[in-house]
Amino acid sequence: MDQCNEWLSADLDDWTRRVVRRHFDPATGSRYWLNRLAGLAVDPRDIKHYDELVALGPLPLDELRSLDPTELVPQAVARPLAGRIWDTGGTTGTPCRLFYTPGMLAHRGIWRAWSFVSEGFRENSTWLQATPTGPHLIGNGVWEVTELFGGRAYTIDMDPRWVKRLLRDGRTAEAERYTGHLVDQIVTVLRTQPIDYLNTTPALFRVLAQRHPELVAGLGGVRLSGTQLTPAMRREFVRALDGGICGASYGNTFGNAAALPPEDDGRLLPYVPNYPQVTMRVADRSDWLRTVPYGEVGRVVLSVLHEDLFLPNILERDQAVRFAPEGRWPSDGVANVRPLEVVRSAPEGVY
């Protein structure tokens, strides 16, 4: 895709300066960043290189839990703003909320379509979207496969927060019943409609494959979204698909990464971010300022560099292997992503 090639040719330092200056412009910048300007250790307008963004410190995510998300959007974007407000999953507390401008949605969708093509999915196909709905951005995948990929999409209802709440409360039997409810919705569509591809989460797909292997074997492929895909799970899914495509992406409401083909005989599952608006690095778990060497495991640090949304240095709840795309991508990738810490207060459930 021409647009993707244009983005990949961007110089990250030039792009960083462009985004920072837009958000800190005294007249047309974003209110959130202008209000924080006096309390920052450096003047962001002096930043010349991407690596210098660490001087701004980790993003205080707690502020995004109650902030009006329109304050993150530069005043250069015409008001009044019209569009959807999207939520993060709310796994560790009140959700963070973001406003996506049309350009941001298009960026995410175009990269997603790029990954569909790269993984071998056919355009003009029929999809079943079995992912979180309501305020969750992953639900916008319906628009991505229909408007950008020329397909048709069926959907189910899915509230991942309810499952997480049940697990926190120790109500595992009820959580299993809800999972069964989700699988029943999927099965009903697969048995009655001509579905080519399924888009869902690894956890939910594993249950579907265990309970209804014949339906999974009949799919042309699955696209997995979330953070819970391990090499062992992927091998299991490839066998269950019986020749179907097993695609994947990693990310959340803040930013996403597309999967590259597995390496090291399937033991390494790499992802590359939606460059240059999304970047990822892998930091020492005890010192977020230090990037670990390639091949080592550390905490994922995400930076969002959209013209209309600037969120540097998000300390993610995930850990990963630092991956070197070696000429295939202009920035670092991540591989073998999994939760940084699994505790009862922050369960992933079906997502």
GROMACS .gro file of C-alpha atoms in nm:
model
  351
    1MET     CA    1   0.000   0.000   0.000
    2ASP     CA    2   0.136   0.341  -0.101
    3GLN     CA    3   0.027   0.509   0.221
    4CYS     CA    4   0.208   0.251   0.432
    5ASN     CA    5   0.526   0.289   0.228
    6GLU     CA    6   0.507   0.665   0.281
    7TRP     CA    7   0.479   0.621   0.657
    8LEU     CA    8   0.767   0.372   0.664
    9SER     CA    9   0.990   0.622   0.485
   10ALA     CA   10   0.937   0.886   0.756
   11ASP     CA   11   1.240   0.992   0.957
   12LEU     CA   12   1.148   0.933   1.321
   13ASP     CA   13   1.337   1.235   1.451
   14ASP     CA   14   1.167   1.465   1.199
   15TRP     CA   15   0.830   1.312   1.282
   16THR     CA   16   0.891   1.356   1.656
   17ARG     CA   17   0.973   1.725   1.617
   18ARG     CA   18   0.661   1.775   1.403
   19VAL     CA   19   0.429   1.613   1.657
   20VAL     CA   20   0.583   1.780   1.963
   21ARG     CA   21   0.567   2.125   1.809
   22ARG     CA   22   0.205   2.075   1.711
   23HIS     CA   23   0.096   1.975   2.061
   24PHE     CA   24   0.295   2.247   2.235
   25ASP     CA   25   0.209   2.532   2.001
   26PRO     CA   26   0.098   2.816   2.236
   27ALA     CA   27  -0.200   2.907   2.019
   28THR     CA   28  -0.316   2.578   1.865
   29GLY     CA   29  -0.165   2.303   2.081
   30SER     CA   30  -0.347   2.057   2.307
   31ARG     CA   31  -0.475   2.198   2.636
   32TYR     CA   32  -0.349   1.899   2.833
   33TRP     CA   33   0.013   1.943   2.727
   34LEU     CA   34   0.009   2.321   2.747
   35ASN     CA   35  -0.122   2.293   3.104
   36ARG     CA   36   0.164   2.055   3.190
   37LEU     CA   37   0.433   2.261   3.021
   38ALA     CA   38   0.546   2.455   3.330
   39GLY     CA   39   0.591   2.136   3.533
   40LEU     CA   40   0.805   1.948   3.280
   41ALA     CA   41   1.178   1.901   3.337
   42VAL     CA   42   1.259   2.026   2.986
   43ASP     CA   43   1.099   2.251   2.730
   44PRO     CA   44   0.958   1.998   2.479
   45ARG     CA   45   1.002   2.248   2.199
   46ASP     CA   46   1.377   2.196   2.239
   47ILE     CA   47   1.345   1.823   2.168
   48LYS     CA   48   1.514   1.735   1.841
   49HIS     CA   49   1.536   1.356   1.851
   50TYR     CA   50   1.296   1.073   1.929
   51ASP     CA   51   1.526   0.935   2.199
   52GLU     CA   52   1.493   1.264   2.390
   53LEU     CA   53   1.124   1.197   2.464
   54VAL     CA   54   1.232   1.009   2.778
   55ALA     CA   55   1.301   1.351   2.933
   56LEU     CA   56   0.923   1.399   2.959
   57GLY     CA   57   0.900   1.109   3.203
   58PRO     CA   58   0.646   0.824   3.208
   59LEU     CA   59   0.296   0.926   3.105
   60PRO     CA   60   0.079   0.962   3.419
   61LEU     CA   61  -0.201   0.730   3.310
   62ASP     CA   62  -0.410   0.806   3.619
   63GLU     CA   63  -0.470   1.153   3.477
   64LEU     CA   64  -0.633   0.999   3.170
   65ARG     CA   65  -0.891   0.818   3.383
   66SER     CA   66  -1.083   1.138   3.459
   67LEU     CA   67  -0.954   1.379   3.192
   68ASP     CA   68  -1.189   1.503   2.921
   69PRO     CA   69  -1.021   1.327   2.625
   70THR     CA   70  -1.082   1.624   2.396
   71GLU     CA   71  -0.817   1.813   2.594
   72LEU     CA   72  -0.555   1.583   2.441
   73VAL     CA   73  -0.656   1.691   2.088
   74PRO     CA   74  -0.479   2.002   1.957
   75GLN     CA   75  -0.688   2.314   1.919
   76ALA     CA   76  -0.568   2.312   1.556
   77VAL     CA   77  -0.835   2.044   1.498
   78ALA     CA   78  -1.160   2.223   1.415
   79ARG     CA   79  -1.416   2.244   1.693
   80PRO     CA   80  -1.666   2.123   1.788
   81LEU     CA   81  -1.520   1.772   1.777
   82ALA     CA   82  -1.757   1.502   1.656
   83GLY     CA   83  -1.689   1.131   1.690
   84ARG     CA   84  -1.649   0.837   1.925
   85ILE     CA   85  -1.481   0.825   2.264
   86TRP     CA   86  -1.296   0.495   2.312
   87ASP     CA   87  -1.208   0.323   2.641
   88THR     CA   88  -0.914   0.114   2.749
   89GLY     CA   89  -1.001  -0.221   2.904
   90GLY     CA   90  -1.012  -0.100   3.263
   91THR     CA   91  -0.818  -0.402   3.388
   92THR     CA   92  -0.628  -0.213   3.659
   93GLY     CA   93  -0.883   0.056   3.745
   94THR     CA   94  -1.111   0.313   3.588
   95PRO     CA   95  -1.063   0.307   3.208
   96CYS     CA   96  -0.861   0.570   3.026
   97ARG     CA   97  -1.056   0.742   2.750
   98LEU     CA   98  -0.932   0.869   2.414
   99PHE     CA   99  -1.083   1.061   2.125
  100TYR     CA  100  -0.976   0.929   1.785
  101THR     CA  101  -0.993   1.179   1.500
  102PRO     CA  102  -1.082   1.046   1.152
  103GLY     CA  103  -0.714   1.052   1.052
  104MET     CA  104  -0.619   0.838   1.352
  105LEU     CA  105  -0.889   0.581   1.275
  106ALA     CA  106  -0.776   0.570   0.912
  107HIS     CA  107  -0.413   0.517   1.018
  108ARG     CA  108  -0.505   0.224   1.238
  109GLY     CA  109  -0.736   0.078   0.973
  110ILE     CA  110  -0.489   0.109   0.687
  111TRP     CA  111  -0.217  -0.069   0.885
  112ARG     CA  112  -0.469  -0.338   0.977
  113ALA     CA  113  -0.562  -0.385   0.611
  114TRP     CA  114  -0.189  -0.401   0.527
  115SER     CA  115  -0.148  -0.684   0.775
  116PHE     CA  116  -0.453  -0.867   0.634
  117VAL     CA  117  -0.290  -0.865   0.291
  118SER     CA  118   0.051  -0.962   0.430
  119GLU     CA  119  -0.096  -1.258   0.614
  120GLY     CA  120  -0.292  -1.382   0.313
  121PHE     CA  121  -0.652  -1.291   0.397
  122ARG     CA  122  -0.865  -1.227   0.088
  123GLU     CA  123  -1.057  -0.908   0.026
  124ASN     CA  124  -1.434  -0.918  -0.030
  125SER     CA  125  -1.477  -1.197   0.226
  126THR     CA  126  -1.717  -1.258   0.514
  127TRP     CA  127  -1.593  -1.213   0.870
  128LEU     CA  128  -1.728  -1.289   1.215
  129GLN     CA  129  -1.609  -1.026   1.462
  130ALA     CA  130  -1.608  -1.194   1.805
  131THR     CA  131  -1.420  -0.932   2.005
  132PRO     CA  132  -1.505  -0.679   2.279
  133THR     CA  133  -1.781  -0.441   2.178
  134GLY     CA  134  -1.928  -0.119   2.321
  135PRO     CA  135  -1.654   0.133   2.412
  136HIS     CA  136  -1.364  -0.088   2.298
  137LEU     CA  137  -1.169   0.020   1.991
  138ILE     CA  138  -1.116  -0.338   1.874
  139GLY     CA  139  -1.487  -0.338   1.788
  140ASN     CA  140  -1.407  -0.085   1.517
  141GLY     CA  141  -1.260  -0.381   1.330
  142VAL     CA  142  -1.603  -0.417   1.169
  143TRP     CA  143  -1.542  -0.090   0.985
  144GLU     CA  144  -1.190  -0.200   0.896
  145VAL     CA  145  -1.292  -0.525   0.729
  146THR     CA  146  -1.600  -0.382   0.558
  147GLU     CA  147  -1.502  -0.032   0.447
  148LEU     CA  148  -1.128  -0.082   0.400
  149PHE     CA  149  -1.118  -0.448   0.301
  150GLY     CA  150  -1.439  -0.477   0.104
  151GLY     CA  151  -1.592  -0.745   0.323
  152ARG     CA  152  -1.904  -0.821   0.521
  153ALA     CA  153  -1.907  -0.866   0.898
  154TYR     CA  154  -2.120  -1.047   1.152
  155THR     CA  155  -2.078  -0.960   1.521
  156ILE     CA  156  -2.153  -1.087   1.872
  157ASP     CA  157  -2.201  -0.912   2.206
  158MET     CA  158  -1.896  -0.925   2.433
  159ASP     CA  159  -1.823  -0.746   2.761
  160PRO     CA  160  -1.474  -0.848   2.881
  161ARG     CA  161  -1.502  -0.635   3.193
  162TRP     CA  162  -1.775  -0.859   3.331
  163VAL     CA  163  -1.553  -1.166   3.302
  164LYS     CA  164  -1.265  -0.983   3.471
  165ARG     CA  165  -1.495  -0.877   3.754
  166LEU     CA  166  -1.615  -1.233   3.804
  167LEU     CA  167  -1.257  -1.359   3.817
  168ARG     CA  168  -1.152  -1.090   4.066
  169ASP     CA  169  -1.442  -1.197   4.288
  170GLY     CA  170  -1.346  -1.564   4.260
  171ARG     CA  171  -1.667  -1.649   4.077
  172THR     CA  172  -1.499  -1.880   3.827
  173ALA     CA  173  -1.810  -2.088   3.756
  174GLU     CA  174  -1.998  -1.776   3.645
  175ALA     CA  175  -1.701  -1.666   3.436
  176GLU     CA  176  -1.704  -2.004   3.262
  177ARG     CA  177  -2.078  -1.970   3.198
  178TYR     CA  178  -2.022  -1.630   3.036
  179THR     CA  179  -1.744  -1.773   2.823
  180GLY     CA  180  -1.987  -2.044   2.716
  181HIS     CA  181  -2.238  -1.773   2.627
  182LEU     CA  182  -1.981  -1.610   2.398
  183VAL     CA  183  -1.889  -1.940   2.234
  184ASP     CA  184  -2.258  -2.019   2.180
  185GLN     CA  185  -2.297  -1.689   1.992
  186ILE     CA  186  -1.999  -1.772   1.772
  187VAL     CA  187  -2.121  -2.126   1.705
  188THR     CA  188  -2.468  -2.006   1.606
  189VAL     CA  189  -2.323  -1.780   1.337
  190LEU     CA  190  -2.069  -2.034   1.212
  191ARG     CA  191  -2.335  -2.304   1.177
  192THR     CA  192  -2.587  -2.090   0.995
  193GLN     CA  193  -2.388  -1.840   0.788
  194PRO     CA  194  -2.110  -1.857   0.523
  195ILE     CA  195  -1.817  -1.728   0.732
  196ASP     CA  196  -1.470  -1.715   0.577
  197TYR     CA  197  -1.271  -1.569   0.865
  198LEU     CA  198  -1.304  -1.522   1.241
  199ASN     CA  199  -1.158  -1.228   1.433
  200THR     CA  200  -1.139  -1.299   1.805
  201THR     CA  201  -0.910  -1.326   2.108
  202PRO     CA  202  -0.665  -1.613   2.166
  203ALA     CA  203  -0.836  -1.713   2.491
  204LEU     CA  204  -1.179  -1.736   2.330
  205PHE     CA  205  -1.048  -1.909   2.019
  206ARG     CA  206  -0.883  -2.176   2.231
  207VAL     CA  207  -1.217  -2.259   2.397
  208LEU     CA  208  -1.391  -2.266   2.059
  209ALA     CA  209  -1.127  -2.502   1.915
  210GLN     CA  210  -1.154  -2.736   2.213
  211ARG     CA  211  -1.534  -2.753   2.207
  212HIS     CA  212  -1.602  -2.735   1.834
  213PRO     CA  213  -1.292  -2.848   1.640
  214GLU     CA  214  -1.498  -2.921   1.328
  215LEU     CA  215  -1.609  -2.556   1.301
  216VAL     CA  216  -1.254  -2.426   1.345
  217ALA     CA  217  -1.120  -2.670   1.084
  218GLY     CA  218  -1.374  -2.534   0.838
  219LEU     CA  219  -1.258  -2.172   0.866
  220GLY     CA  220  -1.040  -2.006   0.604
  221GLY     CA  221  -0.849  -1.839   0.885
  222VAL     CA  222  -0.854  -1.655   1.217
  223ARG     CA  223  -0.721  -1.314   1.318
  224LEU     CA  224  -0.621  -1.300   1.685
  225SER     CA  225  -0.610  -0.976   1.881
  226GLY     CA  226  -0.476  -0.921   2.233
  227THR     CA  227  -0.168  -1.009   2.433
  228GLN     CA  228  -0.222  -1.371   2.531
  229LEU     CA  229  -0.080  -1.555   2.227
  230THR     CA  230   0.213  -1.783   2.307
  231PRO     CA  231   0.417  -1.991   2.058
  232ALA     CA  232   0.260  -2.309   2.199
  233MET     CA  233  -0.091  -2.168   2.155
  234ARG     CA  234  -0.017  -2.064   1.798
  235ARG     CA  235   0.107  -2.412   1.708
  236GLU     CA  236  -0.210  -2.555   1.860
  237PHE     CA  237  -0.425  -2.313   1.659
  238VAL     CA  238  -0.244  -2.383   1.331
  239ARG     CA  239  -0.316  -2.753   1.373
  240ALA     CA  240  -0.680  -2.685   1.456
  241LEU     CA  241  -0.727  -2.462   1.150
  242ASP     CA  242  -0.625  -2.745   0.917
  243GLY     CA  243  -0.457  -2.523   0.661
  244GLY     CA  244  -0.635  -2.198   0.746
  245ILE     CA  245  -0.450  -1.870   0.810
  246CYS     CA  246  -0.349  -1.783   1.165
  247GLY     CA  247  -0.292  -1.407   1.178
  248ALA     CA  248  -0.234  -1.187   1.480
  249SER     CA  249  -0.188  -0.836   1.612
  250TYR     CA  250  -0.073  -0.694   1.944
  251GLY     CA  251  -0.188  -0.375   2.106
  252ASN     CA  252  -0.461  -0.185   2.281
  253THR     CA  253  -0.659   0.139   2.262
  254PHE     CA  254  -0.336   0.342   2.272
  255GLY     CA  255  -0.158   0.178   1.979
  256ASN     CA  256  -0.110  -0.139   1.779
  257ALA     CA  257   0.151  -0.362   1.618
  258ALA     CA  258   0.117  -0.611   1.331
  259ALA     CA  259   0.261  -0.960   1.334
  260LEU     CA  260   0.554  -1.066   1.119
  261PRO     CA  261   0.595  -1.436   1.027
  262PRO     CA  262   0.709  -1.652   1.322
  263GLU     CA  263   1.082  -1.715   1.351
  264ASP     CA  264   1.311  -1.972   1.514
  265ASP     CA  265   1.088  -2.263   1.410
  266GLY     CA  266   0.782  -2.095   1.559
  267ARG     CA  267   0.938  -2.016   1.896
  268LEU     CA  268   0.950  -1.640   1.832
  269LEU     CA  269   0.634  -1.440   1.752
  270PRO     CA  270   0.742  -1.089   1.643
  271TYR     CA  271   0.535  -0.772   1.601
  272VAL     CA  272   0.619  -0.433   1.450
  273PRO     CA  273   0.436  -0.111   1.550
  274ASN     CA  274   0.214   0.105   1.329
  275TYR     CA  275   0.506   0.338   1.249
  276PRO     CA  276   0.572   0.629   1.287
  277GLN     CA  277   0.262   0.720   1.488
  278VAL     CA  278   0.319   0.424   1.721
  279THR     CA  279   0.657   0.309   1.850
  280MET     CA  280   0.760   0.048   2.106
  281ARG     CA  281   1.076  -0.021   2.297
  282VAL     CA  282   1.164  -0.283   2.556
  283ALA     CA  283   1.298  -0.144   2.881
  284ASP     CA  284   1.464  -0.294   3.187
  285ARG     CA  285   1.184  -0.388   3.425
  286SER     CA  286   1.356  -0.209   3.715
  287ASP     CA  287   1.479   0.092   3.512
  288TRP     CA  288   1.245   0.210   3.238
  289LEU     CA  289   1.512   0.448   3.102
  290ARG     CA  290   1.740   0.160   3.001
  291THR     CA  291   1.658  -0.026   2.680
  292VAL     CA  292   1.752  -0.394   2.702
  293PRO     CA  293   1.974  -0.558   2.436
  294TYR     CA  294   1.811  -0.735   2.142
  295GLY     CA  295   1.686  -1.079   2.237
  296GLU     CA  296   1.636  -0.995   2.604
  297VAL     CA  297   1.305  -0.960   2.789
  298GLY     CA  298   1.182  -0.637   2.943
  299ARG     CA  299   0.882  -0.411   2.990
  300VAL     CA  300   0.707  -0.270   2.685
  301VAL     CA  301   0.717   0.111   2.665
  302LEU     CA  302   0.471   0.249   2.413
  303SER     CA  303   0.475   0.598   2.261
  304VAL     CA  304   0.188   0.743   2.059
  305LEU     CA  305   0.298   1.010   1.811
  306HIS     CA  306  -0.015   1.101   1.618
  307GLU     CA  307  -0.055   1.455   1.496
  308ASP     CA  308  -0.378   1.460   1.697
  309LEU     CA  309  -0.269   1.255   2.001
  310PHE     CA  310   0.065   1.268   2.182
  311LEU     CA  311   0.120   1.007   2.458
  312PRO     CA  312   0.492   0.943   2.515
  313ASN     CA  313   0.638   0.678   2.743
  314ILE     CA  314   0.340   0.464   2.840
  315LEU     CA  315   0.466   0.193   3.074
  316GLU     CA  316   0.262  -0.104   2.959
  317ARG     CA  317   0.145  -0.398   3.168
  318ASP     CA  318   0.320  -0.629   2.920
  319GLN     CA  319   0.667  -0.772   2.885
  320ALA     CA  320   0.830  -0.884   2.561
  321VAL     CA  321   1.152  -0.978   2.387
  322ARG     CA  322   1.324  -0.687   2.214
  323PHE     CA  323   1.312  -0.774   1.844
  324ALA     CA  324   1.533  -0.641   1.564
  325PRO     CA  325   1.342  -0.627   1.232
  326GLU     CA  326   1.681  -0.605   1.052
  327GLY     CA  327   1.592  -0.374   0.766
  328ARG     CA  328   1.228  -0.480   0.740
  329TRP     CA  329   1.109  -0.197   0.968
  330PRO     CA  330   1.252   0.143   1.064
  331SER     CA  331   1.200   0.091   1.438
  332ASP     CA  332   1.230  -0.179   1.702
  333GLY     CA  333   0.974  -0.456   1.729
  334VAL     CA  334   0.861  -0.676   2.016
  335ALA     CA  335   0.814  -1.052   2.037
  336ASN     CA  336   0.655  -1.316   2.261
  337VAL     CA  337   0.441  -1.063   2.444
  338ARG     CA  338   0.281  -1.164   2.772
  339PRO     CA  339   0.154  -0.992   3.088
  340LEU     CA  340   0.422  -0.834   3.302
  341GLU     CA  341   0.255  -0.976   3.610
  342VAL     CA  342  -0.056  -1.189   3.646
  343VAL     CA  343  -0.247  -1.118   3.966
  344ARG     CA  344  -0.603  -1.170   4.074
  345SER     CA  345  -0.664  -0.794   4.082
  346ALA     CA  346  -0.573  -0.764   3.713
  347PRO     CA  347  -0.705  -1.075   3.530
  348GLU     CA  348  -0.722  -1.086   3.152
  349GLY     CA  349  -1.015  -1.329   3.129
  350VAL     CA  350  -1.136  -1.382   2.771
  351TYR     CA  351  -0.904  -1.107   2.644
   0.00000   0.00000   0.00000
